[in-house]
């Protein structure tokens, strides 16, 4: 089983809850953690920006990435949302199996 964690920042609590709930209800994610109050510093159109955002930690299977990406792009309020995946290199077998069950 190849699972991953997808990180996605969102501009507000409404957007965070919409994306998280939709991904879980559509079996695209087993769990989404909503982490409040992260500060993002980045360049957008050659201007350095600093924004307060929320971070979504989305637990899913690697082969679900494209579907998750598509759904996030559909629901996200930003033009270019952060959507990056990191493999789960190690984790308890029971939790990894739970991710698979929740996304099947």
XYZ file of C-alpha atoms in Angstrom:
104
model
C 0.000 0.000 0.000
C 1.358 3.387 -0.986
C -0.141 6.198 1.019
C 0.727 9.878 1.108
C -0.001 13.133 2.860
C -1.080 16.032 0.676
C -0.515 19.548 1.963
C -2.794 22.348 0.870
C -3.052 25.852 2.309
C -6.390 27.647 2.235
C -7.337 31.271 2.887
C -10.124 30.781 5.433
C -12.046 28.364 7.649
C -15.012 28.109 5.277
C -12.799 26.959 2.392
C -10.906 24.573 4.701
C -14.112 22.894 5.910
C -15.586 22.713 2.402
C -12.526 20.999 0.935
C -11.939 18.702 3.928
C -15.555 17.545 4.157
C -15.875 16.997 0.411
C -12.669 14.947 0.189
C -13.722 12.679 3.063
C -17.330 12.304 1.881
C -16.133 11.470 -1.657
C -13.703 8.819 -0.251
C -10.751 10.732 -1.664
C -9.241 11.162 1.810
C -9.436 9.018 4.925
C -8.796 12.052 7.135
C -8.066 15.747 6.733
C -6.487 17.726 9.558
C -7.218 21.449 9.539
C -4.355 23.315 11.158
C -5.255 26.930 11.925
C -3.047 29.963 11.707
C -0.024 29.278 9.574
C 1.811 32.236 8.099
C 2.822 31.944 4.463
C 5.495 34.159 2.921
C 5.753 33.897 -0.862
C 6.155 35.867 -4.078
C 3.133 36.409 -6.265
C 3.488 38.491 -9.425
C 6.947 39.661 -8.254
C 5.623 41.021 -4.950
C 6.479 39.407 -1.623
C 3.263 38.539 0.192
C 2.589 37.506 3.789
C -0.760 35.865 4.498
C -2.397 34.081 7.392
C -3.763 30.767 6.136
C -4.894 27.358 7.335
C -3.090 24.148 6.411
C -4.860 20.988 5.323
C -3.056 17.677 5.919
C -4.844 15.189 3.692
C -4.206 11.468 4.221
C -4.878 9.386 1.124
C -3.477 6.814 -1.298
C -0.882 7.963 -3.821
C -3.039 6.816 -6.739
C -5.798 9.200 -5.574
C -3.558 12.276 -5.992
C -4.950 13.404 -9.365
C -8.559 13.105 -8.152
C -7.732 15.005 -4.950
C -5.904 17.669 -6.941
C -8.855 18.079 -9.302
C -11.344 18.392 -6.428
C -9.186 20.933 -4.596
C -8.839 23.048 -7.744
C -12.610 22.920 -8.197
C -13.332 24.090 -4.630
C -10.340 26.280 -3.736
C -10.751 30.053 -3.598
C -7.231 30.792 -4.896
C -6.117 30.781 -8.519
C -3.023 28.665 -7.845
C -3.506 26.560 -4.712
C -0.626 24.769 -3.027
C -1.119 21.056 -3.604
C 1.936 18.929 -2.796
C 2.203 15.293 -1.764
C 4.767 13.554 0.388
C 4.932 9.764 0.637
C 4.330 8.134 3.984
C 7.677 6.378 4.283
C 6.780 4.586 7.497
C 3.644 4.335 9.618
C 1.747 1.804 11.636
C 0.318 -0.938 9.460
C -3.084 -0.540 11.093
C -3.247 3.205 10.333
C -2.005 2.674 6.785
C -4.700 0.023 6.256
C -7.292 2.443 7.672
C -6.264 5.051 5.067
C -6.756 2.481 2.318
C -10.149 1.444 3.697
C -11.277 5.070 3.987
C -10.356 5.830 0.393
C -11.721 2.715 -1.276
